[in-house]
mmCIF file with all atom_site columns, C-alpha atoms in Angstrom:
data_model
loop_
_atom_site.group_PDB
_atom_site.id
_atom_site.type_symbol
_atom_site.label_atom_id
_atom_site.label_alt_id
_atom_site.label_comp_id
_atom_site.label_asym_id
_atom_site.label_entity_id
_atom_site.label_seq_id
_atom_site.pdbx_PDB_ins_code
_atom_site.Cartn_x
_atom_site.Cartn_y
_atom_site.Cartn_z
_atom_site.occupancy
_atom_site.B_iso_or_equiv
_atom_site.pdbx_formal_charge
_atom_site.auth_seq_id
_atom_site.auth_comp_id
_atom_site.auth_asym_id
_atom_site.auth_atom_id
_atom_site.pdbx_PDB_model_num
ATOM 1   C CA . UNK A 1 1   ? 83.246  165.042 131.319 1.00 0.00 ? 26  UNK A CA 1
ATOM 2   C CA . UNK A 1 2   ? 83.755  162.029 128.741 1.00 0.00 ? 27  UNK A CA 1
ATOM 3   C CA . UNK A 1 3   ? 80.838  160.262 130.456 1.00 0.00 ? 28  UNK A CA 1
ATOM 4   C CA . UNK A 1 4   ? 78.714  163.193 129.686 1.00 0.00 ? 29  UNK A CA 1
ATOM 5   C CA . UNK A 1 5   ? 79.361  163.937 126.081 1.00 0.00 ? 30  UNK A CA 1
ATOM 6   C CA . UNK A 1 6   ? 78.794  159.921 125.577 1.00 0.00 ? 31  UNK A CA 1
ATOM 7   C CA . UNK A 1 7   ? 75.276  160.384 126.987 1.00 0.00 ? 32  UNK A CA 1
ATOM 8   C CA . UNK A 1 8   ? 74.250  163.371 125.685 1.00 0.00 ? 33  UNK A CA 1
ATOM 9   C CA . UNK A 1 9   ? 73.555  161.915 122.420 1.00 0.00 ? 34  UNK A CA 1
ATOM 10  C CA . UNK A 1 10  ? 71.287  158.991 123.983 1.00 0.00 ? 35  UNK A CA 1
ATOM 11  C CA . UNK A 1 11  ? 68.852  161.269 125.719 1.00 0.00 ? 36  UNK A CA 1
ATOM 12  C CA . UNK A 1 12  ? 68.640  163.467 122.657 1.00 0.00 ? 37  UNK A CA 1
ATOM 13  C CA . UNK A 1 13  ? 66.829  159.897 121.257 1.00 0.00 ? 38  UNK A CA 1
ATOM 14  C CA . UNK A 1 14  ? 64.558  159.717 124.151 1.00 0.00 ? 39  UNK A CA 1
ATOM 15  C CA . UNK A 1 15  ? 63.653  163.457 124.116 1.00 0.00 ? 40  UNK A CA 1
ATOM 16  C CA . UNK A 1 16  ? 59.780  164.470 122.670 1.00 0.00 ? 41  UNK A CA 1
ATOM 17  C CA . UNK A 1 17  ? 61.905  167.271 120.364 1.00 0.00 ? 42  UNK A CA 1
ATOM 18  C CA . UNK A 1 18  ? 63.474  164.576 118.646 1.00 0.00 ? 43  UNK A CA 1
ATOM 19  C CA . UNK A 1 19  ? 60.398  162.924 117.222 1.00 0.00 ? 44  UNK A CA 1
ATOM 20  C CA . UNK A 1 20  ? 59.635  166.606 115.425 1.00 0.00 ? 45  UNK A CA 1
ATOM 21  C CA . UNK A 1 21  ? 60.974  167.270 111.724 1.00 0.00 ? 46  UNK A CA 1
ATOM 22  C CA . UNK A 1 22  ? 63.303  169.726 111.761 1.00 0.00 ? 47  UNK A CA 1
ATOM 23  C CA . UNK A 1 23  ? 62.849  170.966 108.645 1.00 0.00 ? 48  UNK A CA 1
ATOM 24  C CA . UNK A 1 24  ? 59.599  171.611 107.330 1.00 0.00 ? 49  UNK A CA 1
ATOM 25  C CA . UNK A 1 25  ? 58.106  170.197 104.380 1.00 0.00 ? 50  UNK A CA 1
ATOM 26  C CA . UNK A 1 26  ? 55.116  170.774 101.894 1.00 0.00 ? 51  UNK A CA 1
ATOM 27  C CA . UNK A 1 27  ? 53.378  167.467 100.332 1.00 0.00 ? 52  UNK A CA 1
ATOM 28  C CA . UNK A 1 28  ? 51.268  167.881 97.136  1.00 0.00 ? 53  UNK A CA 1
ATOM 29  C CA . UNK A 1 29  ? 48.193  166.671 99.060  1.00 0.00 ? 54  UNK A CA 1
ATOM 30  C CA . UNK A 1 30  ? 46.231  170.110 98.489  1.00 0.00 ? 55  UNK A CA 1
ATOM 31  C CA . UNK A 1 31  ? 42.708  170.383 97.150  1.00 0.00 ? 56  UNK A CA 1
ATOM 32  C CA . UNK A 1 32  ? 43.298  172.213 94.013  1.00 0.00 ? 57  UNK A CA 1
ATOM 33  C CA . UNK A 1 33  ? 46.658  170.068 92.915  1.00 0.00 ? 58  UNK A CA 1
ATOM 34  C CA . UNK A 1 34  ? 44.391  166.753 93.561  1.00 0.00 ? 59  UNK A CA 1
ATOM 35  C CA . UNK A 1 35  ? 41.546  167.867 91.721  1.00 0.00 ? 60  UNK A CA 1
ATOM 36  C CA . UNK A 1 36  ? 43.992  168.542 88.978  1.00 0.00 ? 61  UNK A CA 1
ATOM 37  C CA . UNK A 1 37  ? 45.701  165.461 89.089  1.00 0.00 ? 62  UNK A CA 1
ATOM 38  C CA . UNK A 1 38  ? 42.188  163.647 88.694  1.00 0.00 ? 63  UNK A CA 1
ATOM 39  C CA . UNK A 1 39  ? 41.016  165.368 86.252  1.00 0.00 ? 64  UNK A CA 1
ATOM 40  C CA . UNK A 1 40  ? 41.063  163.463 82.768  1.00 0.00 ? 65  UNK A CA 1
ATOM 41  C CA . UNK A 1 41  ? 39.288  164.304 79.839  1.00 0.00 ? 66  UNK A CA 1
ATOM 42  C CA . UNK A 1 42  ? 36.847  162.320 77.701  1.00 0.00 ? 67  UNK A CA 1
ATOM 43  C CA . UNK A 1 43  ? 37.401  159.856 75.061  1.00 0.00 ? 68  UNK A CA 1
ATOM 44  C CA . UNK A 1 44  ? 36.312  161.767 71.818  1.00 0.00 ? 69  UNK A CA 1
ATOM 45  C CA . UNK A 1 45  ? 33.528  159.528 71.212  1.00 0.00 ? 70  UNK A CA 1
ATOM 46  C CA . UNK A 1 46  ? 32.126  160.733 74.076  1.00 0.00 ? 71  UNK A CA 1
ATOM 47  C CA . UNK A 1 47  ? 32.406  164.640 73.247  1.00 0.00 ? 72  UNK A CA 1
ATOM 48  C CA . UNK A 1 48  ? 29.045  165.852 70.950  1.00 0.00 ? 73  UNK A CA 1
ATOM 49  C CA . UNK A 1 49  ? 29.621  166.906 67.297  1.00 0.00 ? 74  UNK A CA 1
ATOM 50  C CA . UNK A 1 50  ? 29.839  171.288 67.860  1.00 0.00 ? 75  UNK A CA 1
ATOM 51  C CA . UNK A 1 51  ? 30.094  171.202 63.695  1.00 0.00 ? 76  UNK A CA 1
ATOM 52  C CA . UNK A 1 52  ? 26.902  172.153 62.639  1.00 0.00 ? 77  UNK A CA 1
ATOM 53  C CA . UNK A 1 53  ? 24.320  174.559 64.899  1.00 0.00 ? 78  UNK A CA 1
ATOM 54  C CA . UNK A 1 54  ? 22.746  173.198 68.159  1.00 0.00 ? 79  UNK A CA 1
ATOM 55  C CA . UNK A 1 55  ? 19.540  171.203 66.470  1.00 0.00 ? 80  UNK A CA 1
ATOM 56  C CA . UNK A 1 56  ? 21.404  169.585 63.967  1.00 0.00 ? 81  UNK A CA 1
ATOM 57  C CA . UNK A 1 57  ? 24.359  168.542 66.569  1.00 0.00 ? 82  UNK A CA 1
ATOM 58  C CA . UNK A 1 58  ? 21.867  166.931 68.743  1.00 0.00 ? 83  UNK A CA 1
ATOM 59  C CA . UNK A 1 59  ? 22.318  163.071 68.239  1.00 0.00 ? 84  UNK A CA 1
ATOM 60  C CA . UNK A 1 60  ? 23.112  159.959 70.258  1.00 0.00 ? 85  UNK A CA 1
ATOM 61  C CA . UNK A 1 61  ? 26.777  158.892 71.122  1.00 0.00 ? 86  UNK A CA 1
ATOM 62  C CA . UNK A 1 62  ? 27.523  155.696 69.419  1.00 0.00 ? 87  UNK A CA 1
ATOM 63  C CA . UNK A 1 63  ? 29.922  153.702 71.409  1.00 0.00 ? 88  UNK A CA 1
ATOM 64  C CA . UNK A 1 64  ? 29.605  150.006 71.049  1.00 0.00 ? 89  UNK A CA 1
ATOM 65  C CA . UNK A 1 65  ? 31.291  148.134 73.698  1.00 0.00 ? 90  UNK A CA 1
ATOM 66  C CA . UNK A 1 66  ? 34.187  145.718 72.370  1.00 0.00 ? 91  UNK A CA 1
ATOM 67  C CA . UNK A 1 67  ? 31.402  142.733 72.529  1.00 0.00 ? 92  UNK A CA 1
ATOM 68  C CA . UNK A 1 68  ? 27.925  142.319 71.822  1.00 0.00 ? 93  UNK A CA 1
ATOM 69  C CA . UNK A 1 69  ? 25.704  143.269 74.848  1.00 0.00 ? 94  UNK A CA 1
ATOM 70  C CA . UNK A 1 70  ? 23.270  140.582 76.521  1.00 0.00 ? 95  UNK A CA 1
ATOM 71  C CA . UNK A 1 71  ? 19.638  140.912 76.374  1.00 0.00 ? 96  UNK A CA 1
ATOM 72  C CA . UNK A 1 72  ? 19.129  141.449 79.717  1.00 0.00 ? 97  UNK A CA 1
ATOM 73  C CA . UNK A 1 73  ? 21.515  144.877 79.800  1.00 0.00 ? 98  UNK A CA 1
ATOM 74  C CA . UNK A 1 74  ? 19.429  145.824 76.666  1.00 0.00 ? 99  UNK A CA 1
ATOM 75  C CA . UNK A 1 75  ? 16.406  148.311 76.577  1.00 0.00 ? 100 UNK A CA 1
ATOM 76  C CA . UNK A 1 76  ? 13.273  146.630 75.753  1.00 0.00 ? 101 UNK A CA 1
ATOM 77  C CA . UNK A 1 77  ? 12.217  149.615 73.793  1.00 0.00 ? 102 UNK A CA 1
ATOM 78  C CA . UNK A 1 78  ? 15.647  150.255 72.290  1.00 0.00 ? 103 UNK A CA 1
ATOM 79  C CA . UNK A 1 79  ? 15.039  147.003 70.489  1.00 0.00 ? 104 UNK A CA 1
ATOM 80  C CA . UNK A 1 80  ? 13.642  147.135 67.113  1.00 0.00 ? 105 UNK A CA 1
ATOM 81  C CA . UNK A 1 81  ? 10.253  145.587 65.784  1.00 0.00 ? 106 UNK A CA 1
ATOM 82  C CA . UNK A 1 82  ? 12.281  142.790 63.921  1.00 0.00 ? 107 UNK A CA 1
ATOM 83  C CA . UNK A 1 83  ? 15.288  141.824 66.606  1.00 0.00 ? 108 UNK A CA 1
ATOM 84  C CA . UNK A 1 84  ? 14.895  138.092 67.815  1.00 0.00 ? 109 UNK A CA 1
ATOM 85  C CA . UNK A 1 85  ? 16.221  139.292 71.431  1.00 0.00 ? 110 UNK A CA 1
ATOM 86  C CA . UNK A 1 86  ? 12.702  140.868 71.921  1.00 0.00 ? 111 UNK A CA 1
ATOM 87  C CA . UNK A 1 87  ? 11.055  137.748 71.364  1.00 0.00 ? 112 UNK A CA 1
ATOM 88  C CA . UNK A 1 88  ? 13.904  136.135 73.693  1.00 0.00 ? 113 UNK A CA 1
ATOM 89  C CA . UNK A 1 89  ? 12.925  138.711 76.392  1.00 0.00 ? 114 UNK A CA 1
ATOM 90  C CA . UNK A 1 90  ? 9.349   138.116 76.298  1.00 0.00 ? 115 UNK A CA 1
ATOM 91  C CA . UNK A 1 91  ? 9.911   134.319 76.481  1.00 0.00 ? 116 UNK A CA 1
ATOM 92  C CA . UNK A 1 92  ? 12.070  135.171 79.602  1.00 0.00 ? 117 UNK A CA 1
ATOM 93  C CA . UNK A 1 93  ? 9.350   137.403 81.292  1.00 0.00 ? 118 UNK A CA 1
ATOM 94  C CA . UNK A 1 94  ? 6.871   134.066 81.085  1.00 0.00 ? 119 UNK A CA 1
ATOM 95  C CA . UNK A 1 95  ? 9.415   131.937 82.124  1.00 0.00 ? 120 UNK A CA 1
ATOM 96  C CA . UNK A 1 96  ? 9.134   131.218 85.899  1.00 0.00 ? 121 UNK A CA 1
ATOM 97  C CA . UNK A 1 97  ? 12.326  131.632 87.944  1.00 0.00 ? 122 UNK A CA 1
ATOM 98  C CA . UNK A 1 98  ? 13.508  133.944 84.984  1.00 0.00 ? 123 UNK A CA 1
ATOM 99  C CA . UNK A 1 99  ? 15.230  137.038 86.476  1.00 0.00 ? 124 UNK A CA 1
ATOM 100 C CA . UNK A 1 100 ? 13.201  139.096 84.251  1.00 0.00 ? 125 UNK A CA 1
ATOM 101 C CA . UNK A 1 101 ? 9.778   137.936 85.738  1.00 0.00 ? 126 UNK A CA 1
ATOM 102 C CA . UNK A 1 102 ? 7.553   140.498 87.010  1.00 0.00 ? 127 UNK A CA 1
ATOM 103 C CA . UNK A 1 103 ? 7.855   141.335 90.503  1.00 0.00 ? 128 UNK A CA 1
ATOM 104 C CA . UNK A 1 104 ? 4.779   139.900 92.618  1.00 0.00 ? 129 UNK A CA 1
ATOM 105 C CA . UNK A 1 105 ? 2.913   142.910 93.919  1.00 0.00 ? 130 UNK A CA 1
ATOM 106 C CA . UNK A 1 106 ? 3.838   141.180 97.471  1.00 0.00 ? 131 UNK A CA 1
ATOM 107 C CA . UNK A 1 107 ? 7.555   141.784 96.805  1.00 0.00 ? 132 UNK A CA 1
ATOM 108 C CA . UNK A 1 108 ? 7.478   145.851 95.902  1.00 0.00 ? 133 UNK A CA 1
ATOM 109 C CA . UNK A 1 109 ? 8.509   148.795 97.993  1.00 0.00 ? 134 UNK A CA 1
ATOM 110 C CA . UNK A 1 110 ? 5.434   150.437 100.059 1.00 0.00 ? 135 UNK A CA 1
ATOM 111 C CA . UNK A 1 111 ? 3.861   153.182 98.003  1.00 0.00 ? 136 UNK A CA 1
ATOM 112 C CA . UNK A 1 112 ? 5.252   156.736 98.521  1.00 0.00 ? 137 UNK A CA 1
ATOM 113 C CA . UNK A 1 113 ? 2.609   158.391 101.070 1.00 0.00 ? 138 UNK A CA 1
ATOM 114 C CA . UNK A 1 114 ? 3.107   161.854 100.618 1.00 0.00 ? 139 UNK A CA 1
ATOM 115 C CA . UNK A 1 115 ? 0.120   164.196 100.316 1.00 0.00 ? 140 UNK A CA 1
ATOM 116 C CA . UNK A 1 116 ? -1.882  164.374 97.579  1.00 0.00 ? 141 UNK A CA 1
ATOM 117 C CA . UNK A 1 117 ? -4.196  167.272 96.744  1.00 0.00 ? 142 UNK A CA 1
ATOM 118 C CA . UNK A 1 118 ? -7.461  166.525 95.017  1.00 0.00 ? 143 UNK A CA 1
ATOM 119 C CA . UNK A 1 119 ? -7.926  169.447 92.141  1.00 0.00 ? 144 UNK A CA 1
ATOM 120 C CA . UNK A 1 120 ? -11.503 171.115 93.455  1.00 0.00 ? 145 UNK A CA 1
ATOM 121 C CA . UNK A 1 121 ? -13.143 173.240 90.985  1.00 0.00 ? 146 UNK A CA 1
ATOM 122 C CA . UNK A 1 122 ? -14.564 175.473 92.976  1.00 0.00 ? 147 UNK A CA 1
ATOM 123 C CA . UNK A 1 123 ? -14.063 179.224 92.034  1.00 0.00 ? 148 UNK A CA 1
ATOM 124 C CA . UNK A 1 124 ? -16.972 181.171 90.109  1.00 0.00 ? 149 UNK A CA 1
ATOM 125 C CA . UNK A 1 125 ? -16.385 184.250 88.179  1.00 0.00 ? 150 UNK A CA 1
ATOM 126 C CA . UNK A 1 126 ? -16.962 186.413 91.214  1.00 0.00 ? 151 UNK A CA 1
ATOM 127 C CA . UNK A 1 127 ? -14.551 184.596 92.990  1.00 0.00 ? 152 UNK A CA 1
ATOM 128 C CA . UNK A 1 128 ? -11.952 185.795 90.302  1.00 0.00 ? 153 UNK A CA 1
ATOM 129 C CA . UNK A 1 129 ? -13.263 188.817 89.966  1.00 0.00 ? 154 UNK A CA 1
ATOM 130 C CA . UNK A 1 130 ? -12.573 189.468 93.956  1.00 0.00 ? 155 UNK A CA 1
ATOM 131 C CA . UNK A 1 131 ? -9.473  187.701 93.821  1.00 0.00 ? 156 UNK A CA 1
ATOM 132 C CA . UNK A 1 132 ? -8.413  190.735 91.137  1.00 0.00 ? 157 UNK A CA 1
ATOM 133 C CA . UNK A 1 133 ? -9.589  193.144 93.162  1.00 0.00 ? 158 UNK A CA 1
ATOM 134 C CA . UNK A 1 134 ? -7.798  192.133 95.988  1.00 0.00 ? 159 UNK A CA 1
ATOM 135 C CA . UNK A 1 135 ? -4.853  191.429 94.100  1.00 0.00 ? 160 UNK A CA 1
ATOM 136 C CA . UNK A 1 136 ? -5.490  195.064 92.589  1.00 0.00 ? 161 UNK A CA 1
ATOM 137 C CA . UNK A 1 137 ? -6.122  196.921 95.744  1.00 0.00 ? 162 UNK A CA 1
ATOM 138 C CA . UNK A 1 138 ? -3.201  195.435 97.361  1.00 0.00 ? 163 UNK A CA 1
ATOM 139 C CA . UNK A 1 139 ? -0.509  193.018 96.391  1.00 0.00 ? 164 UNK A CA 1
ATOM 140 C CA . UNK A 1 140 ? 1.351   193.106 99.832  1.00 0.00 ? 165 UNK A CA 1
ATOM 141 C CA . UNK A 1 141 ? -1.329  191.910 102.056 1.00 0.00 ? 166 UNK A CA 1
ATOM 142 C CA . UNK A 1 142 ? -2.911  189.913 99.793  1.00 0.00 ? 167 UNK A CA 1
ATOM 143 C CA . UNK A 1 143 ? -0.127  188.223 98.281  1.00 0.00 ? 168 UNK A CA 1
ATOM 144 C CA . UNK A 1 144 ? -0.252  184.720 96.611  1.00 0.00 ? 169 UNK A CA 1
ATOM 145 C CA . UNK A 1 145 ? -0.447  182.571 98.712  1.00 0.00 ? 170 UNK A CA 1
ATOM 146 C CA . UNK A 1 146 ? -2.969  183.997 101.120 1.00 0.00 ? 171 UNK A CA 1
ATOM 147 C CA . UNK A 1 147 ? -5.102  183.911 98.439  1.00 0.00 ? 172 UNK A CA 1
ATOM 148 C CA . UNK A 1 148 ? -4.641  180.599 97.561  1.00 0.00 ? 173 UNK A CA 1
ATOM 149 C CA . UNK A 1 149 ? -5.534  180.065 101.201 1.00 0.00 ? 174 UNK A CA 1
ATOM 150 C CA . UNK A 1 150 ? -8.728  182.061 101.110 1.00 0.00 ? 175 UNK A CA 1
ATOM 151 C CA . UNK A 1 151 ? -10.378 180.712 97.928  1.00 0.00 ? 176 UNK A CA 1
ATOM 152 C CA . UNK A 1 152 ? -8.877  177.191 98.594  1.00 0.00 ? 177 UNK A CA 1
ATOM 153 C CA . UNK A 1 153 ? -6.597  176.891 95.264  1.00 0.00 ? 178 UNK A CA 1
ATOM 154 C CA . UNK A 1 154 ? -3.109  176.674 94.051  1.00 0.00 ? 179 UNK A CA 1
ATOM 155 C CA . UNK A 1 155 ? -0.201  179.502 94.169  1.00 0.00 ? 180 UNK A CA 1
ATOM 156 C CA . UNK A 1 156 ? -0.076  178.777 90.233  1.00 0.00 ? 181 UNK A CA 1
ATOM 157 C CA . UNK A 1 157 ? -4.013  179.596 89.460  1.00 0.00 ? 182 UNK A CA 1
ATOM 158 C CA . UNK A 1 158 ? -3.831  182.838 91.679  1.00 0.00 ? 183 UNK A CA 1
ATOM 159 C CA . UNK A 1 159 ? -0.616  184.048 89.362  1.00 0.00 ? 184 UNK A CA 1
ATOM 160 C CA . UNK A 1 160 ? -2.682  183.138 86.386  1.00 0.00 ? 185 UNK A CA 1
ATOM 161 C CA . UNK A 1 161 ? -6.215  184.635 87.359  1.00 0.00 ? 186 UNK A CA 1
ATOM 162 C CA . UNK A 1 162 ? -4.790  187.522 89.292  1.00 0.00 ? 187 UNK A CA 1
ATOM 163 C CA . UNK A 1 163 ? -1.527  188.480 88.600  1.00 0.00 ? 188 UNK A CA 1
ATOM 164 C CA . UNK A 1 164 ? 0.118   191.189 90.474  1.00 0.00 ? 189 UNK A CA 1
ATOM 165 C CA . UNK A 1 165 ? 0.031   194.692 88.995  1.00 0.00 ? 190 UNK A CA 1
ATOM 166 C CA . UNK A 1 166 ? 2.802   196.399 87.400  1.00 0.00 ? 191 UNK A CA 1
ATOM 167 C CA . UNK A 1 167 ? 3.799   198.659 89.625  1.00 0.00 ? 192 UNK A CA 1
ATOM 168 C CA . UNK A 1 168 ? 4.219   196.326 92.548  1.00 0.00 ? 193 UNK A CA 1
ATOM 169 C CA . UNK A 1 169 ? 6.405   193.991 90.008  1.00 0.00 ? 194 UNK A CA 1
ATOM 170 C CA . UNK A 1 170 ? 8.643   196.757 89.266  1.00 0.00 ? 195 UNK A CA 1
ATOM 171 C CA . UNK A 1 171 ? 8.940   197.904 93.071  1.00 0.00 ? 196 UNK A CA 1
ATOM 172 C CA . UNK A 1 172 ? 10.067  194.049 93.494  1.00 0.00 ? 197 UNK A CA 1
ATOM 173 C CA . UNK A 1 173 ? 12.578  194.496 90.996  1.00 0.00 ? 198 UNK A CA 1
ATOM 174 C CA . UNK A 1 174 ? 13.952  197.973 92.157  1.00 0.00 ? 199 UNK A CA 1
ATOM 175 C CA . UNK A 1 175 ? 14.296  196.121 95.689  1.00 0.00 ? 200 UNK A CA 1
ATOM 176 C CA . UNK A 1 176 ? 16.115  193.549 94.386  1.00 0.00 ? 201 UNK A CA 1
ATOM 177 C CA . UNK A 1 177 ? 18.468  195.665 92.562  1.00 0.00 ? 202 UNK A CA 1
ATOM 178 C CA . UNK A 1 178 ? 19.248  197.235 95.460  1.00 0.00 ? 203 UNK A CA 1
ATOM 179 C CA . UNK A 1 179 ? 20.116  194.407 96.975  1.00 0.00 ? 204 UNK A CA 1
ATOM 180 C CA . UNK A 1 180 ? 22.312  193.371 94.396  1.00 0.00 ? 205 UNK A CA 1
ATOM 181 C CA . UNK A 1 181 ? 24.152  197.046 94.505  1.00 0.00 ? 206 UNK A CA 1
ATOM 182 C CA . UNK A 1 182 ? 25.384  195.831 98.243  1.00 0.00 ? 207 UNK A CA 1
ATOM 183 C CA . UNK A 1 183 ? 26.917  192.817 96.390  1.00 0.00 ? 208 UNK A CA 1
ATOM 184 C CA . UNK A 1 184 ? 30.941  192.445 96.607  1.00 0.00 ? 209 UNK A CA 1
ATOM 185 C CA . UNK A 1 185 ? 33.070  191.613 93.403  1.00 0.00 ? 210 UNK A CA 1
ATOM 186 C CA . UNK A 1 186 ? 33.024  188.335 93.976  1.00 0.00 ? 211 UNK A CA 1
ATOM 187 C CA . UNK A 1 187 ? 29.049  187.964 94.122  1.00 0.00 ? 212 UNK A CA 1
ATOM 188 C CA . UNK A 1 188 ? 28.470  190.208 91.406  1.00 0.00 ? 213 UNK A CA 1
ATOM 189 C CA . UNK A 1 189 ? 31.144  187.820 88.880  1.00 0.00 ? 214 UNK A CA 1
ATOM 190 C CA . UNK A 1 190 ? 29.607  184.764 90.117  1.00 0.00 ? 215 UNK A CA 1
ATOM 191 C CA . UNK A 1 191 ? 25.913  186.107 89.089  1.00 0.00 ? 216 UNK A CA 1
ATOM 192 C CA . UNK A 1 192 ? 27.636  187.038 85.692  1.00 0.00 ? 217 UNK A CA 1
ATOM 193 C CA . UNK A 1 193 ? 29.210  184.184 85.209  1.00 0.00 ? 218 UNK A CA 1
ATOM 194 C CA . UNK A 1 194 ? 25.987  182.021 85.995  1.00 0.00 ? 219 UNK A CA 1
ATOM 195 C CA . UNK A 1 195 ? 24.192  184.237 83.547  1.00 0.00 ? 220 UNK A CA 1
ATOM 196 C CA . UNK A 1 196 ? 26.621  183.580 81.053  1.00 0.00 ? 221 UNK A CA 1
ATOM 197 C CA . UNK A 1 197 ? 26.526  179.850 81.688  1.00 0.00 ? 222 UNK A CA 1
ATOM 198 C CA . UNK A 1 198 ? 22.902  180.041 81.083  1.00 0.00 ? 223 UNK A CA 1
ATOM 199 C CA . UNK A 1 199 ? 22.906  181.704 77.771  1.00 0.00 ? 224 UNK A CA 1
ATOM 200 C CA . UNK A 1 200 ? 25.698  179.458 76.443  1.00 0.00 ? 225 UNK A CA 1
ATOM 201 C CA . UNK A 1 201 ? 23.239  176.397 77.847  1.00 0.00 ? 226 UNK A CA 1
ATOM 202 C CA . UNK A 1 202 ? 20.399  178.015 75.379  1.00 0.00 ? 227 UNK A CA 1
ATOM 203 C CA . UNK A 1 203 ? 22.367  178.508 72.652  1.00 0.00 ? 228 UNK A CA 1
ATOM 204 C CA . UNK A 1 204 ? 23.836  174.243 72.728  1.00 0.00 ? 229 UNK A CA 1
ATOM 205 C CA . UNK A 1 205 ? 27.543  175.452 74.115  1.00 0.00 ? 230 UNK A CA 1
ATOM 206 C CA . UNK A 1 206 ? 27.763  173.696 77.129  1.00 0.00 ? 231 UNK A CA 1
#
């Protein structure tokens, strides 16, 4: 019986249960207490003047380093007319081995091949006078961008030349209120609140 109760505690070491907590315990490793905890606001020199209306509050942040900034981290056209460090960087731009030398044409990135459309000019006045009518007659078959495909022109002329008529834009906008009616609370805020964003963005508040 001794012999027992002196290895009873030993196998309790070995056992897989003893590796497990017993207690459980919460760390402060959670998404919204870590964004808190990084979250630090901006030196005032950074924050725009909200004194005066949203023109007039519109002006550069002026926040010289703590020593005077080389030539090569400067803005060519930053520089004025009369500054001696835009002669310095045009000596340094004819200067072989110079870091600010031109790049030989050799040395660039390939050009971006994406395709390009060639503007083609086209349309007549009876072409846009069909294109209305078609438009007219109706916007659901013919809508923008088969026309675009049938006269061979952009989405953006065919809203210009033959815009859709009223009562198809306001059928548009009754479907898409009814689509918003099916919205839950949380949709519906977040469209308000993105509203409101946008209007405070107009007026300078953000």
């Amino acid at each position: 019986m001794e012999f027992r109760s002196l290895v009873r505690p030993v196998t309790r070491l070995f056992s897989p249960r003893a590796a497990l907590p017993t207690v459980p315990c919460r760390g402060h490793k959670t998404t919204s207490r870590t964004k808190r905890s990084l979250k630090i606001a901006p030196h005032e020199s950074f924050l725009p003047d909200r004194k005066t209306a949203f023109p007039a509050s519109d002006s550069i942040i002026y926040n010289p380093p703590s020593s005077e900034a080389s030539p090569l981290h400067t803005p060519f056209i930053f520089l004025p007319h009369n500054d001696p460090r835009r002669a310095a960087l045009t000596r340094m731009r004819h200067t072989p081995g110079s870091p600010l030398e031109p790049i030989a044409p050799g040395k660039l990135a390939p050009k971006m091949d994406y395709p390009r459309r060639n503007p083609v000019y086209n349309l007549k006045a009876e072409d846009i006078r069909e294109m209305k009518r078609l438009r007219a007659d109706d916007p659901v078959t013919w809508s923008v961008n088969k026309l675009a495909e049938k006269f061979g022109c952009s989405p953006v002329f065919v809203k210009m030349a033959a815009p859709a008529p009223k009562t198809h834009v306001e059928g548009l906008k009754r479907k898409q209120e009814r689509r918003e009616s099916r919205w839950g609370a949380i949709r519906t805020a977040a469209r308000e609140d993105r509203k409101r964003r946008t209007d405070m963005l107009y007026r300078g508040e953000l």
